[in-house]
Amino acid sequence: MIKNTVSVITAAFAILAALVLLAGCSDNSNEEIVGSWIPTTAYINGKSVKYSELDIDESQFGFTFEANGNFTATLADVDYSGTYVFNDTSIDLAVNGSTQKLDYDNGTITLTLDYGNTPTTFSFIKEAE
């Protein structure tokens, strides 16, 4: 009888531990990028320039990612909204049937735009809360 009780208790703890681990797996994988992102650096014509040196108001470029997979962006003072999928190394954006891929590496998001066959990239970091 005692052996059966110990076995039941052991099984119950094993099930509880498995549920706790599975609950941890279901955590929102988007949490790493949720929040507001501000520009830090631009790479134009092969040169790195601090965004603050571009004499462009910070509010003209930025991203805000929500945990539910929605985002808003301001690019060149134009507002966008849509959905995204975070893949640990990239963020796939969808806006009105169009897609854009952002690179993600170690807390930095990189947006690459092509202006007349001249790629320009902007780097963003998460704004401190």
PDB file of C-alpha atoms in Angstrom, residues 50-100:
ATOM      1  CA  LYS A  50      25.611  57.392 -36.499  1.00  0.00           C
ATOM      2  CA  TYR A  51      21.922  58.068 -36.905  1.00  0.00           C
ATOM      3  CA  SER A  52      22.227  61.140 -34.684  1.00  0.00           C
ATOM      4  CA  GLU A  53      24.651  62.651 -37.238  1.00  0.00           C
ATOM      5  CA  LEU A  54      22.109  62.399 -40.076  1.00  0.00           C
ATOM      6  CA  ASP A  55      20.118  65.354 -38.809  1.00  0.00           C
ATOM      7  CA  ILE A  56      16.929  63.295 -39.096  1.00  0.00           C
ATOM      8  CA  ASP A  57      14.449  63.357 -36.234  1.00  0.00           C
ATOM      9  CA  GLU A  58      14.427  60.036 -34.378  1.00  0.00           C
ATOM     10  CA  SER A  59      10.641  59.821 -34.708  1.00  0.00           C
ATOM     11  CA  GLN A  60      10.980  59.384 -38.493  1.00  0.00           C
ATOM     12  CA  PHE A  61      12.334  55.826 -38.164  1.00  0.00           C
ATOM     13  CA  GLY A  62      11.386  53.131 -35.687  1.00  0.00           C
ATOM     14  CA  PHE A  63       9.547  49.898 -34.963  1.00  0.00           C
ATOM     15  CA  THR A  64       7.222  48.778 -32.203  1.00  0.00           C
ATOM     16  CA  PHE A  65       6.575  45.053 -31.828  1.00  0.00           C
ATOM     17  CA  GLU A  66       3.707  43.654 -29.765  1.00  0.00           C
ATOM     18  CA  ALA A  67       3.673  40.187 -28.183  1.00  0.00           C
ATOM     19  CA  ASN A  68       0.617  39.174 -30.240  1.00  0.00           C
ATOM     20  CA  GLY A  69       2.511  39.366 -33.573  1.00  0.00           C
ATOM     21  CA  ASN A  70       1.418  42.871 -34.605  1.00  0.00           C
ATOM     22  CA  PHE A  71       3.809  45.716 -35.291  1.00  0.00           C
ATOM     23  CA  THR A  72       3.854  49.366 -36.229  1.00  0.00           C
ATOM     24  CA  ALA A  73       6.685  51.125 -38.010  1.00  0.00           C
ATOM     25  CA  THR A  74       7.600  54.612 -39.056  1.00  0.00           C
ATOM     26  CA  LEU A  75       9.979  54.713 -42.015  1.00  0.00           C
ATOM     27  CA  ALA A  76      10.942  58.060 -43.513  1.00  0.00           C
ATOM     28  CA  ASP A  77       8.047  59.594 -41.587  1.00  0.00           C
ATOM     29  CA  VAL A  78       5.489  57.186 -43.152  1.00  0.00           C
ATOM     30  CA  ASP A  79       3.514  54.971 -40.754  1.00  0.00           C
ATOM     31  CA  TYR A  80       2.935  51.264 -41.404  1.00  0.00           C
ATOM     32  CA  SER A  81       1.228  48.497 -39.463  1.00  0.00           C
ATOM     33  CA  GLY A  82       0.977  44.788 -40.000  1.00  0.00           C
ATOM     34  CA  THR A  83       2.005  41.430 -38.607  1.00  0.00           C
ATOM     35  CA  TYR A  84       5.363  39.800 -38.038  1.00  0.00           C
ATOM     36  CA  VAL A  85       6.967  36.437 -37.377  1.00  0.00           C
ATOM     37  CA  PHE A  86      10.153  36.349 -35.293  1.00  0.00           C
ATOM     38  CA  ASN A  87      12.559  33.546 -36.271  1.00  0.00           C
ATOM     39  CA  ASP A  88      15.478  34.186 -33.849  1.00  0.00           C
ATOM     40  CA  THR A  89      17.697  35.506 -36.691  1.00  0.00           C
ATOM     41  CA  SER A  90      15.120  37.460 -38.676  1.00  0.00           C
ATOM     42  CA  ILE A  91      11.772  39.175 -38.429  1.00  0.00           C
ATOM     43  CA  ASP A  92       9.403  38.667 -41.345  1.00  0.00           C
ATOM     44  CA  LEU A  93       7.027  41.607 -41.728  1.00  0.00           C
ATOM     45  CA  ALA A  94       3.744  41.536 -43.652  1.00  0.00           C
ATOM     46  CA  VAL A  95       2.019  44.795 -44.612  1.00  0.00           C
ATOM     47  CA  ASN A  96      -0.935  44.865 -47.016  1.00  0.00           C
ATOM     48  CA  GLY A  97       0.250  41.817 -48.971  1.00  0.00           C
ATOM     49  CA  SER A  98       3.889  42.948 -49.147  1.00  0.00           C
ATOM     50  CA  THR A  99       6.703  41.396 -47.153  1.00  0.00           C
ATOM     51  CA  GLN A 100       9.990  42.673 -45.772  1.00  0.00           C
TER      52      GLN A 100
END
